[in-house]
Coordinates of C-alpha atoms in Angstrom, one line a residue:
M1 CA -3.5 27.3 6.8
L2 CA -2.1 24.1 8.3
R3 CA -4.9 23.9 10.8
I4 CA -7.4 24.1 8.0
L5 CA -5.7 21.3 6.2
R6 CA -5.5 19.2 9.4
L7 CA -9.3 19.6 9.9
V8 CA -9.8 18.2 6.4
C9 CA -7.2 15.5 6.0
A10 CA -5.7 14.6 9.3
A11 CA -4.1 11.4 10.5
A12 CA -1.8 8.6 9.4
L13 CA 0.3 8.7 6.2
T14 CA 1.6 5.3 5.3
V15 CA 4.3 5.1 2.6
L16 CA 7.3 3.0 2.0
L17 CA 10.1 0.9 3.3
L18 CA 13.6 1.9 2.6
A19 CA 17.2 1.4 3.7
S20 CA 18.4 4.9 2.9
T21 CA 16.8 8.4 2.7
Q22 CA 16.9 11.1 0.1
F23 CA 15.3 14.4 -0.7
I24 CA 13.8 15.1 -4.1
A25 CA 15.5 17.9 -5.9
P26 CA 13.5 21.1 -6.7
A27 CA 12.1 21.2 -10.2
S28 CA 12.2 24.4 -12.3
T29 CA 9.1 26.1 -13.7
Q30 CA 10.2 25.3 -17.2
Q31 CA 10.5 21.6 -16.3
R32 CA 7.1 21.6 -14.7
Q33 CA 5.5 22.9 -17.9
A34 CA 7.3 20.2 -19.9
Y35 CA 5.9 17.5 -17.6
F36 CA 2.2 18.5 -17.3
P37 CA 1.6 15.6 -17.5
A38 CA 4.9 13.8 -17.9
T39 CA 5.9 12.4 -21.2
G40 CA 4.2 9.1 -21.8
F41 CA 1.1 10.1 -19.8
E42 CA -2.2 11.9 -20.6
M43 CA -4.5 13.6 -18.2
N44 CA -8.0 15.0 -18.1
I45 CA -10.5 16.2 -15.5
F46 CA -12.8 13.3 -14.8
A47 CA -15.1 15.3 -12.4
D48 CA -15.5 18.9 -11.4
L49 CA -18.2 21.1 -9.9
A50 CA -20.1 21.3 -13.2
S51 CA -20.5 17.6 -13.3
V52 CA -20.8 17.0 -9.6
P53 CA -22.8 19.7 -7.8
D54 CA -21.5 18.6 -4.4
F55 CA -18.0 19.9 -5.4
A56 CA -19.2 23.5 -5.6
G57 CA -18.6 24.6 -2.0
P58 CA -15.3 25.2 -0.3
W59 CA -16.0 22.4 2.2
Q60 CA -17.7 20.0 -0.4
G61 CA -14.8 18.7 -2.4
P62 CA -13.7 15.0 -3.0
A63 CA -11.7 14.0 0.1
S64 CA -11.4 10.2 -0.5
L65 CA -11.6 7.7 -3.3
A66 CA -12.0 4.0 -3.7
F67 CA -12.9 1.6 -6.6
D68 CA -15.2 -1.4 -6.1
S69 CA -14.5 -4.7 -7.9
R70 CA -16.7 -3.6 -10.8
G71 CA -14.5 -0.6 -11.5
R72 CA -16.9 2.0 -10.2
L73 CA -15.4 5.1 -8.4
F74 CA -16.8 5.8 -4.9
V75 CA -16.0 9.3 -3.6
G76 CA -16.2 10.6 0.0
T77 CA -17.0 14.4 0.1
L78 CA -16.2 16.9 2.7
N79 CA -19.9 17.6 3.2
G80 CA -20.5 14.0 4.4
K81 CA -21.7 12.2 1.3
I82 CA -20.4 9.1 -0.4
Q83 CA -21.1 9.2 -4.0
I84 CA -20.7 6.8 -7.0
L85 CA -19.4 8.6 -10.1
L86 CA -20.1 6.7 -13.3
D87 CA -18.7 7.1 -16.8
N88 CA -21.5 5.4 -18.8
D89 CA -20.3 6.5 -22.2
D90 CA -16.7 5.5 -21.6
D91 CA -15.3 8.9 -22.6
G92 CA -13.2 9.4 -19.5
A93 CA -15.5 11.9 -17.7
V94 CA -18.3 11.4 -15.2
D95 CA -21.9 11.5 -16.6
Q96 CA -23.9 10.1 -13.8
V97 CA -23.8 10.8 -10.0
K98 CA -25.4 8.4 -7.5
T99 CA -25.6 9.1 -3.7
F100 CA -24.6 6.0 -1.9
A101 CA -24.7 7.4 1.7
T102 CA -25.1 10.7 3.5
G103 CA -24.1 11.9 7.0
I104 CA -20.6 10.3 7.0
V105 CA -18.8 13.3 8.6
L106 CA -15.4 14.0 7.2
P107 CA -14.9 10.6 5.4
L108 CA -11.1 11.0 5.0
G109 CA -10.6 7.4 3.8
L110 CA -12.5 4.7 1.9
E111 CA -11.6 1.0 1.5
F112 CA -13.5 -2.0 0.0
R113 CA -13.3 -5.4 1.5
A114 CA -13.2 -8.4 -0.8
N115 CA -16.9 -9.2 0.1
G116 CA -18.1 -5.9 -1.2
D117 CA -18.4 -4.1 2.1
L118 CA -17.2 -0.4 2.1
F119 CA -15.4 0.9 5.1
A120 CA -15.0 4.6 5.8
T121 CA -13.2 6.7 8.4
S122 CA -15.3 9.5 9.9
N123 CA -14.4 12.4 12.1
I124 CA -16.7 14.5 14.2
P125 CA -15.2 18.0 14.6
G126 CA -14.3 18.3 18.3
G127 CA -15.5 14.8 18.8
A128 CA -14.6 11.2 18.1
G129 CA -13.1 9.3 15.1
R130 CA -15.0 6.3 13.8
I131 CA -14.7 3.3 11.4
I132 CA -18.0 2.8 9.6
R133 CA -19.1 -0.2 7.5
L134 CA -21.6 0.5 4.7
R135 CA -23.5 -2.3 2.9
D136 CA -25.8 -2.3 -0.1
S137 CA -27.7 -5.6 0.6
D138 CA -30.3 -5.2 -2.1
G139 CA -28.1 -4.0 -5.0
D140 CA -29.8 -0.6 -5.6
D141 CA -26.6 1.4 -5.2
V142 CA -27.7 2.9 -1.8
A143 CA -26.2 1.8 1.5
D144 CA -29.0 0.3 3.5
Q145 CA -26.8 -0.9 6.4
I146 CA -24.6 1.7 8.0
T147 CA -22.8 0.3 11.1
T148 CA -20.2 2.0 13.3
I149 CA -17.5 -0.7 13.8
V150 CA -15.2 1.4 16.0
D151 CA -16.0 4.6 17.9
G152 CA -14.3 6.9 20.3
L153 CA -11.0 7.2 18.5
P154 CA -9.1 10.4 19.6
S155 CA -9.6 12.5 16.5
D156 CA -10.7 15.7 18.4
G157 CA -7.2 17.2 18.2
E158 CA -5.2 18.7 15.4
H159 CA -5.2 15.4 13.4
H160 CA -7.7 12.7 12.8
T161 CA -8.5 9.1 11.8
D162 CA -7.2 8.6 8.3
K163 CA -7.1 6.2 5.4
P164 CA -8.0 2.6 6.2
R165 CA -6.4 -0.3 4.3
F166 CA -7.0 -4.1 4.5
G167 CA -3.8 -6.1 5.1
K168 CA -2.9 -9.5 3.7
D169 CA -4.0 -10.9 7.1
G170 CA -7.5 -9.6 6.6
L171 CA -7.2 -7.0 9.3
L172 CA -8.0 -3.3 8.7
Y173 CA -5.0 -0.9 9.3
F174 CA -5.3 2.9 9.7
G175 CA -3.5 5.9 11.0
Q176 CA -4.5 7.9 14.0
G177 CA -2.8 11.3 14.1
S178 CA -1.5 13.2 17.1
S179 CA -3.7 15.7 19.0
S180 CA -1.0 18.3 18.9
D181 CA 1.5 19.9 16.5
K182 CA 4.7 19.0 18.4
G183 CA 3.6 16.6 21.0
E184 CA 2.6 19.2 23.6
P185 CA -1.0 20.2 24.5
E186 CA -2.2 23.4 22.8
D187 CA -5.0 25.8 23.6
G188 CA -8.3 24.3 22.5
Y189 CA -6.8 20.8 21.9
P190 CA -6.4 17.8 24.2
G191 CA -3.0 16.3 24.8
D192 CA -2.0 13.0 23.2
R193 CA -3.6 9.8 24.5
P194 CA -2.6 6.2 24.2
L195 CA -4.1 5.8 20.6
N196 CA -2.8 9.1 19.2
S197 CA 0.3 9.1 16.9
K198 CA -0.2 5.4 16.1
I199 CA -0.8 2.9 13.3
L200 CA -3.8 0.9 14.5
R201 CA -5.4 -2.3 13.4
V202 CA -8.8 -4.0 13.9
D203 CA -10.6 -7.2 13.1
V204 CA -13.8 -5.7 11.6
D205 CA -15.7 -8.9 12.4
N206 CA -14.6 -8.8 16.1
P207 CA -13.8 -5.1 16.7
N208 CA -10.9 -4.8 19.1
V209 CA -8.5 -2.0 18.2
S210 CA -4.8 -2.7 18.9
V211 CA -1.6 -0.6 18.4
F212 CA 0.6 -1.8 15.5
A213 CA 3.2 0.9 15.5
S214 CA 3.8 4.3 17.2
G215 CA 5.6 7.6 16.8
V216 CA 3.8 8.9 13.7
R217 CA 2.6 12.4 13.9
N218 CA 0.2 12.6 11.0
P219 CA 0.1 9.4 9.1
Y220 CA -2.5 10.5 6.5
G221 CA -1.6 8.2 3.7
L222 CA -1.4 4.4 4.1
V223 CA -0.8 1.6 1.6
I224 CA -0.2 -2.2 1.6
H225 CA 2.3 -3.7 -0.9
P226 CA 0.2 -5.9 -3.2
D227 CA 2.7 -8.8 -3.2
N228 CA 4.5 -9.0 0.1
G229 CA 2.0 -7.2 2.3
A230 CA 4.5 -4.6 3.7
I231 CA 2.9 -1.5 5.1
F232 CA 4.0 2.1 4.3
C233 CA 2.7 5.4 5.5
T234 CA 3.4 9.1 5.0
D235 CA 4.1 11.2 8.0
V236 CA 3.5 15.0 7.9
G237 CA 6.0 16.9 10.0
S238 CA 5.3 19.7 12.5
G239 CA 5.1 23.4 11.8
D240 CA 3.6 25.6 9.2
A241 CA 5.5 27.2 6.3
E242 CA 3.7 30.5 6.8
D243 CA 4.7 30.7 10.5
A244 CA 8.1 29.1 10.3
P245 CA 11.0 31.2 11.6
S246 CA 14.2 31.8 9.5
P247 CA 16.0 29.5 9.3
D248 CA 13.1 27.0 9.2
L249 CA 14.0 24.1 11.5
S250 CA 10.8 22.1 10.9
P251 CA 11.4 18.4 10.3
P252 CA 11.1 16.9 6.8
E253 CA 8.0 15.0 5.6
E254 CA 8.5 11.3 5.7
I255 CA 7.6 8.0 4.2
N256 CA 8.0 5.1 6.6
W257 CA 8.0 1.3 6.3
I258 CA 5.7 0.3 9.1
V259 CA 6.6 -2.9 11.0
E260 CA 4.8 -4.3 14.0
G261 CA 6.0 -2.7 17.2
G262 CA 8.1 -0.1 15.3
N263 CA 8.7 3.4 16.8
Y264 CA 9.0 6.2 14.3
G265 CA 10.1 9.0 16.7
F266 CA 7.4 11.5 17.2
P267 CA 7.5 13.8 19.1
L268 CA 11.1 13.7 20.5
C269 CA 13.0 12.2 17.5
D270 CA 11.5 13.6 14.3
G271 CA 13.3 13.0 11.0
M272 CA 16.5 10.9 10.8
P273 CA 17.5 9.5 14.3
E274 CA 20.5 11.2 15.8
A275 CA 23.1 9.0 17.4
G276 CA 23.6 11.4 20.4
N277 CA 19.9 11.8 21.2
P278 CA 18.7 9.3 23.8
A279 CA 15.1 9.7 22.5
C280 CA 16.2 8.2 19.2
T281 CA 17.1 4.9 20.7
D282 CA 15.4 2.1 18.7
V283 CA 13.6 4.7 16.5
R284 CA 13.3 3.4 12.9
A285 CA 14.5 5.8 10.2
P286 CA 12.2 6.9 7.4
V287 CA 12.8 5.3 4.0
F288 CA 12.3 8.6 2.2
Q289 CA 12.0 12.3 3.0
F290 CA 10.6 15.4 1.3
R291 CA 11.3 19.0 2.2
P292 CA 9.3 20.3 5.1
H293 CA 5.7 21.4 4.7
L294 CA 5.1 19.7 1.2
T295 CA 2.5 17.4 3.0
P296 CA 2.4 14.0 1.3
T297 CA -1.3 12.9 1.4
A298 CA -1.8 9.7 -0.5
L299 CA 0.1 6.6 -1.5
A300 CA -0.7 3.8 -4.0
F301 CA 1.3 1.1 -5.6
Y302 CA 1.2 1.3 -9.4
T303 CA -0.7 -1.8 -10.4
G304 CA -3.0 -2.9 -13.3
P305 CA -2.5 -3.4 -17.0
Q306 CA -0.9 0.0 -17.7
A307 CA 1.8 -0.1 -15.0
G308 CA 4.2 -1.9 -17.3
E309 CA 7.9 -1.1 -16.4
F310 CA 6.6 0.9 -13.3
R311 CA 4.7 -2.0 -11.8
N312 CA 4.7 -1.9 -8.0
Q313 CA 6.5 1.4 -7.9
L314 CA 5.1 3.8 -5.3
L315 CA 2.9 6.8 -6.3
V316 CA 2.6 9.7 -3.9
T317 CA 0.7 13.0 -4.0
L318 CA 2.1 16.2 -2.5
F319 CA -0.6 18.7 -1.3
F320 CA 1.4 22.0 -1.2
R321 CA 3.5 23.7 -3.7
L322 CA 6.6 25.3 -2.1
W323 CA 10.0 26.3 -3.5
G324 CA 9.0 25.0 -6.9
Q325 CA 7.9 21.6 -5.6
G326 CA 4.6 19.9 -4.7
G327 CA 1.0 20.1 -5.9
E328 CA 1.8 17.0 -7.9
L329 CA 1.8 13.3 -8.4
R330 CA 5.2 11.6 -8.2
R331 CA 6.6 8.2 -8.8
L332 CA 9.1 6.7 -6.4
V333 CA 11.2 3.6 -7.2
L334 CA 10.9 0.8 -4.6
T335 CA 13.6 -1.9 -4.2
G336 CA 14.3 -4.5 -1.6
D337 CA 12.1 -6.9 0.4
T338 CA 10.8 -7.6 3.9
A339 CA 13.9 -9.6 4.8
T340 CA 16.6 -7.2 3.7
G341 CA 14.8 -3.9 4.0
F342 CA 13.5 -1.5 1.4
H343 CA 15.0 1.4 -0.5
L344 CA 13.1 4.3 -2.1
S345 CA 14.5 6.7 -4.7
D346 CA 12.8 9.5 -6.6
G347 CA 11.6 8.3 -9.9
A348 CA 9.9 11.2 -11.8
L349 CA 7.0 13.6 -11.9
I350 CA 3.8 12.0 -13.4
A351 CA 1.5 15.0 -13.2
D352 CA 1.6 18.6 -12.1
F353 CA -1.8 20.0 -10.9
D354 CA -0.8 23.6 -11.2
V355 CA -1.5 24.3 -7.6
R356 CA -0.8 28.0 -6.8
E357 CA -2.5 28.8 -3.5
D358 CA -2.4 27.5 0.1
D359 CA -5.0 25.0 1.1
D360 CA -5.5 23.7 -2.5
G361 CA -4.0 20.5 -3.6
P362 CA -4.3 16.7 -4.1
V363 CA -5.5 14.6 -1.2
D364 CA -6.2 11.1 -2.3
M365 CA -5.6 8.6 -5.1
A366 CA -7.1 5.4 -6.5
I367 CA -6.3 3.1 -9.4
D368 CA -9.0 1.7 -11.6
P369 CA -8.8 -2.1 -11.2
I370 CA -9.8 -2.7 -14.8
T371 CA -8.0 -0.2 -16.8
G372 CA -5.2 0.8 -14.5
D373 CA -6.0 4.5 -14.9
I374 CA -4.9 6.7 -12.0
Y375 CA -7.5 8.9 -10.3
V376 CA -6.4 11.8 -8.1
S377 CA -8.8 14.0 -6.0
R378 CA -8.0 17.7 -5.4
V379 CA -9.7 19.9 -2.8
D380 CA -9.7 23.7 -2.7
L381 CA -10.4 25.0 0.8
V382 CA -9.8 28.7 0.0
P383 CA -13.1 30.2 1.2
S384 CA -12.6 33.4 -0.9
H385 CA -12.8 31.5 -4.1
A386 CA -15.9 32.0 -6.2
A387 CA -17.5 28.7 -7.1
S388 CA -16.4 29.1 -10.7
A389 CA -12.8 29.3 -9.6
R390 CA -12.9 26.5 -7.1
H391 CA -10.5 23.6 -7.8
N392 CA -12.5 20.7 -6.5
F393 CA -11.5 18.2 -9.1
I394 CA -10.9 14.5 -9.8
Y395 CA -8.2 13.9 -12.4
R396 CA -7.8 10.8 -14.6
I397 CA -4.2 10.0 -15.6
H398 CA -3.3 7.2 -18.0
R399 CA -0.6 6.0 -20.3
T400 CA -0.5 7.7 -23.7
G401 CA -2.7 5.9 -26.2
S402 CA -4.3 3.6 -23.7
D403 CA -7.8 5.0 -24.4
S404 CA -7.7 3.3 -27.8
V405 CA -6.9 -0.1 -26.3
P406 CA -9.5 -2.5 -24.7
F407 CA -9.1 -3.6 -21.1
I408 CA -10.7 -6.6 -19.5
A409 CA -11.4 -7.7 -15.9
P410 CA -11.4 -11.3 -14.7
V411 CA -14.0 -13.4 -16.6
R412 CA -17.1 -14.9 -15.2
P413 CA -17.1 -17.7 -14.4
S414 CA -13.4 -17.9 -13.8
T415 CA -13.4 -21.7 -13.6
V416 CA -15.1 -24.4 -15.7
E417 CA -15.0 -28.2 -15.6
A418 CA -13.3 -30.2 -18.4
G419 CA -15.8 -32.0 -20.6
S420 CA -18.6 -29.6 -19.8
G421 CA -19.1 -28.8 -23.5
M422 CA -20.0 -25.3 -24.8
R423 CA -19.9 -22.8 -22.0
T424 CA -20.9 -19.1 -22.0
I425 CA -18.5 -16.7 -20.2
T426 CA -18.9 -13.0 -19.5
I427 CA -16.0 -10.6 -20.1
P428 CA -16.3 -7.2 -18.3
G429 CA -14.1 -4.4 -19.5
R430 CA -13.6 -1.0 -21.0
H431 CA -13.1 0.6 -24.4
F432 CA -14.9 -2.1 -26.4
K433 CA -15.6 -1.0 -29.9
P434 CA -18.5 -2.3 -32.1
G435 CA -17.4 -5.5 -33.7
A436 CA -15.0 -6.5 -30.9
I437 CA -14.4 -10.2 -30.6
V438 CA -13.2 -12.5 -27.9
L439 CA -10.1 -14.6 -28.4
A440 CA -9.5 -17.9 -26.6
D441 CA -5.9 -18.9 -26.8
G442 CA -5.5 -16.5 -29.7
L443 CA -8.4 -17.9 -31.7
P444 CA -11.7 -16.0 -32.2
V445 CA -14.9 -17.5 -30.7
T446 CA -18.5 -16.6 -31.0
T447 CA -19.0 -13.2 -29.4
R448 CA -22.1 -11.1 -28.7
P449 CA -22.8 -8.0 -26.6
G450 CA -23.4 -8.5 -22.9
A451 CA -25.8 -6.9 -20.5
N452 CA -24.3 -3.4 -21.0
R453 CA -21.6 -1.7 -23.1
F454 CA -19.0 -2.8 -20.7
E455 CA -19.6 -6.5 -21.1
L456 CA -19.1 -9.1 -23.9
E457 CA -20.3 -12.7 -23.9
A458 CA -18.5 -15.5 -25.6
D459 CA -19.1 -19.2 -26.2
I460 CA -16.1 -21.4 -25.2
F461 CA -16.0 -25.1 -26.0
V462 CA -14.5 -27.0 -23.1
G463 CA -13.5 -30.5 -24.2
A464 CA -12.5 -33.4 -22.2
A465 CA -9.4 -33.2 -20.0
S466 CA -6.1 -34.2 -21.6
H467 CA -5.6 -37.0 -19.2
S468 CA -7.5 -39.1 -16.7
G469 CA -7.0 -40.6 -13.3
R470 CA -7.3 -39.4 -9.7
R471 CA -5.4 -36.2 -9.0
A472 CA -4.9 -34.1 -5.8
E473 CA -4.7 -31.0 -7.9
R474 CA -7.8 -30.5 -10.1
V475 CA -6.4 -27.8 -12.5
A476 CA -6.1 -29.4 -15.9
R477 CA -5.2 -26.4 -18.0
T478 CA -5.9 -22.7 -18.5
I479 CA -7.3 -20.8 -21.5
T480 CA -6.1 -17.3 -22.2
I481 CA -8.9 -14.9 -22.8
E482 CA -8.4 -11.5 -24.7
V483 CA -10.6 -9.0 -26.5
E484 CA -9.6 -7.6 -29.9
N485 CA -11.2 -4.5 -31.4
P486 CA -11.8 -4.1 -35.1
D487 CA -8.6 -2.0 -35.4
R488 CA -6.7 -5.0 -34.1
S489 CA -5.9 -3.4 -30.7
R490 CA -5.8 -6.2 -28.2
S491 CA -6.6 -6.2 -24.5
N492 CA -4.6 -7.4 -21.5
P493 CA -5.1 -11.2 -21.0
Q494 CA -7.2 -12.9 -18.4
T495 CA -7.3 -16.6 -17.5
L496 CA -10.2 -19.1 -17.7
T497 CA -9.2 -22.1 -15.6
V498 CA -10.3 -25.6 -16.7
T499 CA -10.4 -28.2 -13.9
E500 CA -10.7 -32.0 -13.9
P501 CA -14.2 -33.3 -13.4
D502 CA -14.7 -33.7 -9.7
I503 CA -14.9 -37.5 -9.6
D504 CA -15.7 -39.0 -6.2
D505 CA -13.1 -41.8 -5.7
S506 CA -14.1 -42.6 -2.1
P507 CA -14.6 -46.2 -1.4
R508 CA -18.2 -47.3 -1.5
L509 CA -19.6 -50.1 0.7
A510 CA -22.6 -51.9 -0.9
S511 CA -23.2 -55.1 1.2
L512 CA -21.9 -57.3 4.0
A513 CA -21.9 -61.1 4.4
V514 CA -20.6 -63.5 7.1
M515 CA -19.1 -66.7 5.8
K516 CA -18.2 -69.9 7.7
G517 CA -16.2 -71.9 5.2
S518 CA -18.3 -71.9 2.0
R519 CA -21.5 -71.4 3.9
V520 CA -23.3 -68.0 4.5
V521 CA -24.1 -67.4 8.1
T522 CA -27.4 -65.4 8.4
T523 CA -27.2 -64.9 12.1
V524 CA -24.1 -64.2 14.2
R525 CA -24.6 -64.9 17.9
V526 CA -22.7 -63.8 21.0
G527 CA -19.9 -66.3 21.8
A528 CA -19.7 -67.7 18.2
K529 CA -16.3 -69.2 17.3
A530 CA -14.7 -66.1 15.8
K531 CA -11.7 -67.9 14.2
K532 CA -14.0 -69.8 11.8
L533 CA -15.9 -66.7 10.7
R534 CA -15.1 -64.3 7.8
L535 CA -16.6 -60.9 7.1
V536 CA -17.1 -60.2 3.4
A537 CA -17.5 -56.5 2.3
A538 CA -18.6 -55.9 -1.3
G539 CA -18.5 -52.4 -2.9
S540 CA -16.3 -50.3 -5.2
N541 CA -13.3 -48.1 -5.3
F542 CA -11.3 -50.2 -2.9
D543 CA -7.6 -49.3 -3.5
P544 CA -4.7 -51.7 -2.9
G545 CA -4.1 -50.4 0.6
A546 CA -7.7 -50.4 1.7
Q547 CA -8.6 -51.6 5.2
L548 CA -11.8 -53.2 6.5
L549 CA -12.8 -51.4 9.8
V550 CA -15.2 -52.7 12.4
G551 CA -15.9 -50.2 15.2
G552 CA -12.9 -48.3 13.9
A553 CA -10.5 -51.2 14.3
A554 CA -8.9 -52.8 11.2
L555 CA -9.4 -56.5 10.6
E556 CA -6.8 -58.9 9.3
L557 CA -7.6 -59.4 5.6
T558 CA -7.5 -62.7 3.9
S559 CA -8.4 -61.4 0.5
T560 CA -8.4 -58.0 -1.2
G561 CA -9.7 -56.5 -4.5
P562 CA -11.2 -53.4 -5.9
L563 CA -14.7 -54.7 -5.3
E564 CA -14.4 -57.0 -2.3
L565 CA -12.5 -57.3 1.0
I566 CA -12.6 -60.3 3.3
G567 CA -11.5 -60.1 6.9
R568 CA -11.1 -62.4 9.9
F569 CA -13.6 -62.0 12.8
T570 CA -12.1 -61.2 16.2
K571 CA -13.3 -62.4 19.7
A572 CA -14.2 -58.9 20.6
M573 CA -16.7 -58.7 17.8
V574 CA -18.8 -61.5 19.2
A575 CA -18.2 -60.8 22.9
S576 CA -21.5 -59.0 23.4
P577 CA -24.8 -58.3 21.5
G578 CA -25.3 -55.1 19.6
E579 CA -24.6 -53.3 16.2
L580 CA -21.1 -53.1 14.9
T581 CA -20.2 -50.2 12.5
V582 CA -18.4 -51.5 9.4
Q583 CA -16.5 -49.2 6.9
V584 CA -13.7 -49.3 4.3
R585 CA -10.8 -46.9 4.5
N586 CA -8.6 -46.4 1.5
S587 CA -4.9 -45.7 1.7
T588 CA -5.7 -42.0 0.9
G589 CA -7.6 -41.8 4.2
K590 CA -11.0 -41.6 2.5
L591 CA -13.8 -43.5 4.3
S592 CA -16.7 -45.3 2.8
N593 CA -20.3 -45.1 4.0
A594 CA -21.1 -47.2 7.0
L595 CA -23.1 -50.4 7.2
K596 CA -24.2 -52.3 10.4
L597 CA -23.4 -55.8 11.4
V598 CA -25.8 -57.2 14.1
I599 CA -24.6 -59.6 16.9
V600 CA -27.6 -61.2 18.5
P601 CA -27.8 -62.6 22.0

């Protein structure tokens, strides 16, 4: 059973940073029934084998999930497809399936870059792990550029190349599992190599894989804290519940806070480091532990407009159900910071997926960036199941009542210039009802339907800025944008930023003149008496500290003003024939355009 799971979802599990460790207590069957889903949440099946034909087979379920910036759900399936699942009628269930790419073998993780590129991990059975970049350059919802960024990763053992995540530094982090169960070579599998049992990172623009942390057996789930950038991963312990002796001495499952250069103990120091074990020297303790064999598979920080009091708490899926635990989505409470360390404690069950058989359970999770709905994928690998009984599902979980509330994404454009008059903005979102209106700072503005049912357009009058003058910071004010449905339900707010007009206050040089007393000198010759000559520069935007530069050197000024500077000639200026470059430099460092002063033989 465990080998089957490893083939499907191997690798690096990244979870959370914590100062102490605790086990979650078993939950009774009665409690499970009371929290399916938990109080305050609702749940429905978003996609199943009836709505997505590629979920019908035992090796065709939804292995990985990711949302793009438009709130569209991308799904990697075990049979090598990446699909886009759309809910066009906004009823919480898929009604259109698009195939984005095929031939991506075992895509165990998906991750979007800010520029819209999709990255997938891929694992060739008995072969190499890969990081693949997929681009849709013509906007037809089909990847037309599929590029292998990293190849040759050691995913030919018991565990594979897992979920990738972009860090705050722009690098891509991912887990690479061990080749073995307990760190020793097994029949049919290679021994561990330098990149096995590691958290790796790569610059996708200049691919060069490096080791970030070590000692993680199967880091299948990985997540980046949205604020401080801390990295967490799950780590599935060795052994199989079906084959475990009694008593079962298998190590617990872990969530680790991953730091650069950190060692997390596998294979010689699993679980909590023991003081008397030399192999545990400098091994970092897990921040949270689950009972053995539950197999934590996915991590996500609870973000978005529905997170509320649970914002930035850690969500985790547990694949197996054993001893009345698992097969569920749980919430863990995270406290602490990168300076003092992190602490994780068990929060509560969010959803129970009624998992009752081996090799059937949740494997990945993603949060809709617009609504904050939580999506969980479940795969059923039991080959004996008839298609009608196969649990290849994607669940949608949301806060009670949220389906009757509009949600909006960042508006387009997000920034306008003060004094630009009437501007039209587009408000993408969900759950808009006929007659919905846009509010700007709480006041209704002219609203009309957008390009589709998920967009509204509004006309916003952008008056002059409230003040004038030169500013280093151009933000003048912000306007709060909301959408209100006819039933008075109101969306989450977004911000329209109003900036000062981009006034160019650089000095401007219009003309040059050479004066000798009150007389204009039309020709300046080599060897002229410099002390009797003055250079007059006329223009605009000269500030009180402006300098008159000739060949980059500042002249001594005899007169200054916002429109004119007068400087003394130097002997060096008339020492040889040629063209001298003249500019004005304000006290802010801004330079004017350049004019030429000719010195003739």
